Amino acid sequence: MTQTLSIVWNPSEGIDLGFFMIRYYSLMFVIAFGLGWYIMKHIFVREGETIEKLDSLFIWTVLATLAGARLGHVFFYDWEYFRNNLLEIFLPVKFEPNFHFTGFQGLASHGAAIGIILAMYFYSKNILQKPQLWILDRIVIPVASGAIFVRMGNFFNSEIIGKETTSSFGIKFIRDYFSPRDAVNATQIADPNEAYKAIATDPKFATLLEQVPAKHPTQLYEAFCYIFVFAILFFLYWKTEARKKSGYLFGLFLVLLFSVRIVVESVKESQGGFESALGLLSTGQWLSIPFILTGFYFVFTAKKV
């Protein structure tokens, strides 16, 4: 039986500056928000809005994205754990089995979407003083571009990966298969990063590498599709009259982005949540359906203003 050649994925944690480590996941978030600010700046200039309002928008969006994504993960995917560990919702630590720093692990895009929509209601009412759909129709453009880089960050982190595959798209995610402790124990190399590197490149540990199954790089699938979502919205805003149809771009964003989620979720490993209770679809797919239906509503009811 011929074994399919797979890419071995074992990236470093980030860019090591000696005195500081720039983690790729954090870097992708910085790029996402930075590019988003740049895009919205040009939109605000076109619409005659002040940069002061843009600065406020940036702060509101960052806070809403992070808070919404965190709470979305807590309530949609892991409430059984967090209901008994409420402090860990707000703190980047774990208390069990012993106290240790973890960072904020777990961010859900559906929660981020809800957070941004809610934040834009208060932002439009208190600062922008325009209808909420006005800002939603425009902010979805940088949000779509940001989604590309967030999924790239997931890829660097070897998280939110797909099911096993024998296709040529398969990638061996070493850091997903072996925990740092497992890698150290298996190689007898004290430094986890060196242990991972040895598994990936040292012929002496070829049997360990063979244990790692090839899986769909669903993060890349999503990122690639989001490029087209962004391009469509960008084109419609700048080159057509779509921006004058209140709610149209916002609705189209919901339909396109969450349709991508439903398709990609079909080859994605389970992320937990309530899918075991409902069956048939994954948690991510169930959560995407209301967004898509809402999107269709806004697309078909959009009127020029």
Tab-separated table of C-alpha atoms in Angstrom:
chain	number	residue	atom	x	y	z
A	1	MET	CA	0.000	0.000	0.000
A	2	THR	CA	1.480	3.357	-1.020
A	3	GLN	CA	1.649	5.974	1.721
A	4	THR	CA	0.534	9.483	0.764
A	5	LEU	CA	3.296	12.057	1.094
A	6	SER	CA	2.259	14.639	3.707
A	7	ILE	CA	3.702	17.949	4.814
A	8	VAL	CA	5.125	17.877	8.330
A	9	TRP	CA	4.022	20.990	10.205
A	10	ASN	CA	6.105	21.977	13.210
A	11	PRO	CA	6.471	25.773	13.297
A	12	SER	CA	8.367	27.599	16.015
A	13	GLU	CA	6.316	29.455	18.609
A	14	GLY	CA	7.128	32.773	17.010
A	15	ILE	CA	9.853	35.243	16.175
A	16	ASP	CA	12.466	35.148	18.921
A	17	LEU	CA	14.039	38.566	19.459
A	18	GLY	CA	16.185	37.303	22.319
A	19	PHE	CA	14.577	39.506	24.947
A	20	PHE	CA	11.034	38.942	23.687
A	21	MET	CA	9.077	36.350	21.720
A	22	ILE	CA	6.559	37.598	19.147
A	23	ARG	CA	4.126	34.715	18.895
A	24	TYR	CA	2.683	34.126	15.448
A	25	TYR	CA	-0.891	33.937	16.724
A	26	SER	CA	-0.575	37.333	18.415
A	27	LEU	CA	1.149	38.725	15.321
A	28	MET	CA	-1.753	37.624	13.128
A	29	PHE	CA	-4.191	39.439	15.418
A	30	VAL	CA	-2.075	42.598	15.272
A	31	ILE	CA	-2.022	42.415	11.459
A	32	ALA	CA	-5.788	41.787	11.366
A	33	PHE	CA	-6.614	44.800	13.522
A	34	GLY	CA	-3.983	47.001	11.877
A	35	LEU	CA	-5.212	46.232	8.374
A	36	GLY	CA	-8.778	46.672	9.545
A	37	TRP	CA	-7.987	50.169	10.856
A	38	TYR	CA	-6.325	51.052	7.536
A	39	ILE	CA	-9.326	49.892	5.496
A	40	MET	CA	-11.808	51.702	7.723
A	41	LYS	CA	-9.726	54.874	7.558
A	42	HIS	CA	-10.228	55.013	3.793
A	43	ILE	CA	-13.924	54.243	4.203
A	44	PHE	CA	-14.335	57.020	6.791
A	45	VAL	CA	-12.492	59.472	4.549
A	46	ARG	CA	-14.782	58.580	1.649
A	47	GLU	CA	-17.855	58.984	3.847
A	48	GLY	CA	-16.673	62.256	5.411
A	49	GLU	CA	-16.387	60.891	8.946
A	50	THR	CA	-13.703	62.101	11.360
A	51	ILE	CA	-10.643	60.096	12.382
A	52	GLU	CA	-11.578	60.683	16.036
A	53	LYS	CA	-14.645	58.526	15.485
A	54	LEU	CA	-12.437	55.921	13.809
A	55	ASP	CA	-10.174	55.712	16.851
A	56	SER	CA	-13.208	55.046	19.038
A	57	LEU	CA	-14.416	52.438	16.567
A	58	PHE	CA	-11.058	50.659	16.744
A	59	ILE	CA	-11.210	50.410	20.540
A	60	TRP	CA	-14.830	49.235	20.536
A	61	THR	CA	-14.121	46.621	17.868
A	62	VAL	CA	-11.036	45.187	19.564
A	63	LEU	CA	-12.779	44.874	22.931
A	64	ALA	CA	-15.976	43.455	21.395
A	65	THR	CA	-14.053	40.926	19.297
A	66	LEU	CA	-11.957	39.592	22.154
A	67	ALA	CA	-14.733	39.600	24.764
A	68	GLY	CA	-17.304	38.126	22.388
A	69	ALA	CA	-14.939	35.448	21.092
A	70	ARG	CA	-13.944	34.462	24.629
A	71	LEU	CA	-17.507	34.299	25.950
A	72	GLY	CA	-18.610	32.499	22.798
A	73	HIS	CA	-16.091	29.744	23.453
A	74	VAL	CA	-17.103	29.540	27.102
A	75	PHE	CA	-20.853	29.263	26.528
A	76	PHE	CA	-21.008	27.524	23.139
A	77	TYR	CA	-18.170	25.032	23.434
A	78	ASP	CA	-16.971	24.476	26.998
A	79	TRP	CA	-19.593	25.565	29.537
A	80	GLU	CA	-19.446	22.247	31.407
A	81	TYR	CA	-15.863	23.058	32.365
A	82	PHE	CA	-16.164	26.802	32.974
A	83	ARG	CA	-19.334	26.557	35.052
A	84	ASN	CA	-17.121	25.057	37.742
A	85	ASN	CA	-14.169	27.364	37.044
A	86	LEU	CA	-15.764	30.795	36.639
A	87	LEU	CA	-12.607	32.791	37.413
A	88	GLU	CA	-10.819	31.160	34.470
A	89	ILE	CA	-13.297	32.836	32.119
A	90	PHE	CA	-11.657	36.171	32.855
A	91	LEU	CA	-8.146	35.159	33.880
A	92	PRO	CA	-5.417	33.663	31.603
A	93	VAL	CA	-4.638	30.890	34.105
A	94	LYS	CA	-5.743	27.417	35.151
A	95	PHE	CA	-6.125	26.425	38.789
A	96	GLU	CA	-6.480	22.661	38.202
A	97	PRO	CA	-4.653	20.311	38.571
A	98	ASN	CA	-2.220	23.042	39.657
A	99	PHE	CA	-1.947	26.785	39.137
A	100	HIS	CA	-0.255	27.748	35.846
A	101	PHE	CA	-0.411	30.476	33.200
A	102	THR	CA	-2.125	29.440	29.969
A	103	GLY	CA	-3.097	32.643	28.173
A	104	PHE	CA	-6.665	32.918	26.890
A	105	GLN	CA	-7.136	29.597	25.144
A	106	GLY	CA	-10.370	29.343	23.240
A	107	LEU	CA	-11.919	32.008	21.014
A	108	ALA	CA	-15.121	31.421	19.032
A	109	SER	CA	-15.836	33.394	15.860
A	110	HIS	CA	-19.606	33.157	16.368
A	111	GLY	CA	-19.200	34.863	19.728
A	112	ALA	CA	-16.982	37.508	18.140
A	113	ALA	CA	-19.688	38.209	15.538
A	114	ILE	CA	-22.318	38.668	18.237
A	115	GLY	CA	-19.964	40.881	20.239
A	116	ILE	CA	-19.245	43.147	17.261
A	117	ILE	CA	-22.939	43.468	16.334
A	118	LEU	CA	-23.836	44.474	19.905
A	119	ALA	CA	-20.914	46.884	20.157
A	120	MET	CA	-21.870	48.538	16.874
A	121	TYR	CA	-25.339	49.236	18.265
A	122	PHE	CA	-23.905	51.282	21.132
A	123	TYR	CA	-21.172	52.802	18.962
A	124	SER	CA	-23.603	53.956	16.272
A	125	LYS	CA	-25.993	55.379	18.861
A	126	ASN	CA	-23.544	57.127	21.186
A	127	ILE	CA	-20.596	58.105	18.970
A	128	LEU	CA	-21.287	57.781	15.252
A	129	GLN	CA	-24.917	58.930	15.494
A	130	LYS	CA	-25.903	57.031	12.379
A	131	PRO	CA	-28.107	53.930	11.904
A	132	GLN	CA	-26.495	50.723	13.126
A	133	LEU	CA	-26.721	49.138	9.680
A	134	TRP	CA	-24.610	51.985	8.255
A	135	ILE	CA	-21.583	50.938	10.285
A	136	LEU	CA	-22.323	47.208	9.989
A	137	ASP	CA	-22.394	47.471	6.184
A	138	ARG	CA	-18.890	48.924	6.282
A	139	ILE	CA	-17.169	47.189	9.175
A	140	VAL	CA	-17.813	43.754	7.677
A	141	ILE	CA	-15.156	44.546	5.049
A	142	PRO	CA	-12.228	44.734	7.515
A	143	VAL	CA	-13.781	41.953	9.608
A	144	ALA	CA	-13.661	39.666	6.564
A	145	SER	CA	-9.993	40.547	5.990
A	146	GLY	CA	-9.238	39.979	9.672
A	147	ALA	CA	-10.793	36.517	9.549
A	148	ILE	CA	-8.114	35.496	7.042
A	149	PHE	CA	-5.290	36.284	9.461
A	150	VAL	CA	-7.026	34.815	12.495
A	151	ARG	CA	-7.264	31.467	10.714
A	152	MET	CA	-3.611	31.776	9.726
A	153	GLY	CA	-2.879	32.232	13.416
A	154	ASN	CA	-4.795	29.030	14.154
A	155	PHE	CA	-2.661	27.281	11.545
A	156	PHE	CA	0.567	28.430	13.206
A	157	ASN	CA	-0.838	27.234	16.532
A	158	SER	CA	-1.758	23.816	15.068
A	159	GLU	CA	-5.318	24.209	16.358
A	160	ILE	CA	-8.830	23.847	14.911
A	161	ILE	CA	-7.588	21.183	12.534
A	162	GLY	CA	-9.437	18.781	10.272
A	163	LYS	CA	-10.195	15.107	10.216
A	164	GLU	CA	-7.692	12.501	9.036
A	165	THR	CA	-7.190	12.310	5.289
A	166	THR	CA	-5.200	10.376	2.723
A	167	SER	CA	-5.473	13.190	0.183
A	168	SER	CA	-2.523	15.249	-0.999
A	169	PHE	CA	-3.812	18.123	1.160
A	170	GLY	CA	-3.011	16.258	4.359
A	171	ILE	CA	-0.638	17.798	6.904
A	172	LYS	CA	0.987	16.148	9.913
A	173	PHE	CA	0.361	18.484	12.870
A	174	ILE	CA	3.016	17.241	15.278
A	175	ARG	CA	2.139	19.696	18.028
A	176	ASP	CA	-1.485	18.635	17.925
A	177	TYR	CA	-0.724	14.918	18.159
A	178	PHE	CA	2.009	15.108	20.823
A	179	SER	CA	1.601	17.289	23.887
A	180	PRO	CA	4.830	18.967	25.090
A	181	ARG	CA	5.102	16.354	27.852
A	182	ASP	CA	4.513	13.489	25.405
A	183	ALA	CA	7.174	14.838	23.035
A	184	VAL	CA	9.710	15.150	25.866
A	185	ASN	CA	8.963	11.681	27.219
A	186	ALA	CA	9.074	10.063	23.786
A	187	THR	CA	12.395	11.621	22.752
A	188	GLN	CA	14.026	12.090	26.176
A	189	ILE	CA	14.887	15.645	25.100
A	190	ALA	CA	14.184	18.102	27.912
A	191	ASP	CA	13.298	21.108	25.748
A	192	PRO	CA	9.821	20.569	24.193
A	193	ASN	CA	10.677	22.667	21.130
A	194	GLU	CA	13.801	20.626	20.495
A	195	ALA	CA	11.807	17.453	21.071
A	196	TYR	CA	9.265	18.491	18.443
A	197	LYS	CA	12.069	19.388	16.042
A	198	ALA	CA	13.682	15.982	16.548
A	199	ILE	CA	10.418	14.174	15.812
A	200	ALA	CA	10.002	16.216	12.638
A	201	THR	CA	13.533	15.929	11.248
A	202	ASP	CA	15.631	13.286	13.026
A	203	PRO	CA	15.511	9.856	11.289
A	204	LYS	CA	16.088	8.301	14.709
A	205	PHE	CA	12.518	9.263	15.614
A	206	ALA	CA	10.935	8.282	12.302
A	207	THR	CA	8.623	5.817	14.055
A	208	LEU	CA	7.216	8.646	16.154
A	209	LEU	CA	6.596	10.750	13.052
A	210	GLU	CA	4.815	7.815	11.422
A	211	GLN	CA	2.332	7.807	14.297
A	212	VAL	CA	1.175	11.328	13.424
A	213	PRO	CA	-1.830	11.109	11.062
A	214	ALA	CA	-2.240	13.489	8.146
A	215	LYS	CA	-5.217	15.794	8.623
A	216	HIS	CA	-7.067	18.421	6.646
A	217	PRO	CA	-5.602	21.923	7.192
A	218	THR	CA	-9.054	23.388	7.703
A	219	GLN	CA	-7.573	26.679	8.913
A	220	LEU	CA	-6.069	27.194	5.452
A	221	TYR	CA	-9.294	26.158	3.741
A	222	GLU	CA	-11.183	28.824	5.670
A	223	ALA	CA	-8.503	31.479	5.197
A	224	PHE	CA	-8.479	30.862	1.435
A	225	CYS	CA	-12.266	31.143	1.192
A	226	TYR	CA	-12.318	34.288	3.315
A	227	ILE	CA	-10.046	35.966	0.746
A	228	PHE	CA	-12.950	35.735	-1.706
A	229	VAL	CA	-15.482	36.892	0.888
A	230	PHE	CA	-13.333	39.960	1.528
A	231	ALA	CA	-12.753	40.585	-2.196
A	232	ILE	CA	-16.479	40.438	-2.990
A	233	LEU	CA	-17.425	42.863	-0.219
A	234	PHE	CA	-14.525	45.189	-1.034
A	235	PHE	CA	-15.476	45.294	-4.717
A	236	LEU	CA	-19.175	45.872	-4.053
A	237	TYR	CA	-18.474	48.731	-1.653
A	238	TRP	CA	-15.933	50.576	-3.803
A	239	LYS	CA	-17.147	49.820	-7.327
A	240	THR	CA	-20.938	49.561	-7.095
A	241	GLU	CA	-23.900	51.247	-5.420
A	242	ALA	CA	-24.313	48.355	-2.952
A	243	ARG	CA	-23.220	50.523	-0.008
A	244	LYS	CA	-26.367	52.635	-0.486
A	245	LYS	CA	-28.635	49.639	0.151
A	246	SER	CA	-28.937	49.582	3.923
A	247	GLY	CA	-28.135	46.148	5.326
A	248	TYR	CA	-27.137	44.554	2.022
A	249	LEU	CA	-23.373	44.231	2.578
A	250	PHE	CA	-23.887	43.170	6.182
A	251	GLY	CA	-26.355	40.484	5.139
A	252	LEU	CA	-24.147	39.277	2.307
A	253	PHE	CA	-21.223	39.016	4.724
A	254	LEU	CA	-23.248	36.806	7.061
A	255	VAL	CA	-24.380	34.549	4.225
A	256	LEU	CA	-20.932	34.160	2.643
A	257	LEU	CA	-18.754	33.825	5.734
A	258	PHE	CA	-20.971	31.430	7.638
A	259	SER	CA	-21.693	29.346	4.547
A	260	VAL	CA	-17.942	28.828	4.356
A	261	ARG	CA	-18.025	27.756	7.999
A	262	ILE	CA	-20.740	25.178	7.351
A	263	VAL	CA	-18.838	23.655	4.424
A	264	VAL	CA	-15.419	23.553	6.122
A	265	GLU	CA	-16.910	22.219	9.366
A	266	SER	CA	-17.767	19.019	7.474
A	267	VAL	CA	-14.065	18.060	7.413
A	268	LYS	CA	-13.125	19.654	10.735
A	269	GLU	CA	-12.521	17.745	13.943
A	270	SER	CA	-15.162	18.203	16.612
A	271	GLN	CA	-14.605	21.274	18.762
A	272	GLY	CA	-17.056	20.079	21.383
A	273	GLY	CA	-20.115	22.015	22.460
A	274	PHE	CA	-23.716	20.863	22.189
A	275	GLU	CA	-23.437	18.826	18.973
A	276	SER	CA	-23.643	15.514	20.866
A	277	ALA	CA	-27.084	16.496	22.131
A	278	LEU	CA	-28.459	17.658	18.769
A	279	GLY	CA	-26.585	15.328	16.430
A	280	LEU	CA	-26.432	15.524	12.623
A	281	LEU	CA	-24.382	18.760	12.483
A	282	SER	CA	-21.402	20.108	14.400
A	283	THR	CA	-21.724	22.899	16.957
A	284	GLY	CA	-20.147	25.330	14.491
A	285	GLN	CA	-22.657	24.370	11.790
A	286	TRP	CA	-25.653	24.732	14.101
A	287	LEU	CA	-24.416	28.155	15.204
A	288	SER	CA	-23.888	29.260	11.599
A	289	ILE	CA	-27.451	28.591	10.455
A	290	PRO	CA	-29.095	31.524	12.331
A	291	PHE	CA	-26.425	33.895	10.985
A	292	ILE	CA	-27.058	32.745	7.408
A	293	LEU	CA	-30.835	33.096	7.739
A	294	THR	CA	-30.391	36.556	9.249
A	295	GLY	CA	-28.067	37.425	6.382
A	296	PHE	CA	-30.607	36.398	3.757
A	297	TYR	CA	-33.225	38.531	5.491
A	298	PHE	CA	-31.062	41.650	5.240
A	299	VAL	CA	-30.023	40.908	1.645
A	300	PHE	CA	-33.612	40.567	0.429
A	301	THR	CA	-35.021	43.468	2.457
A	302	ALA	CA	-32.189	45.937	1.767
A	303	LYS	CA	-33.412	49.278	0.420
A	304	LYS	CA	-31.573	52.311	-0.858
A	305	VAL	CA	-31.232	55.165	1.612
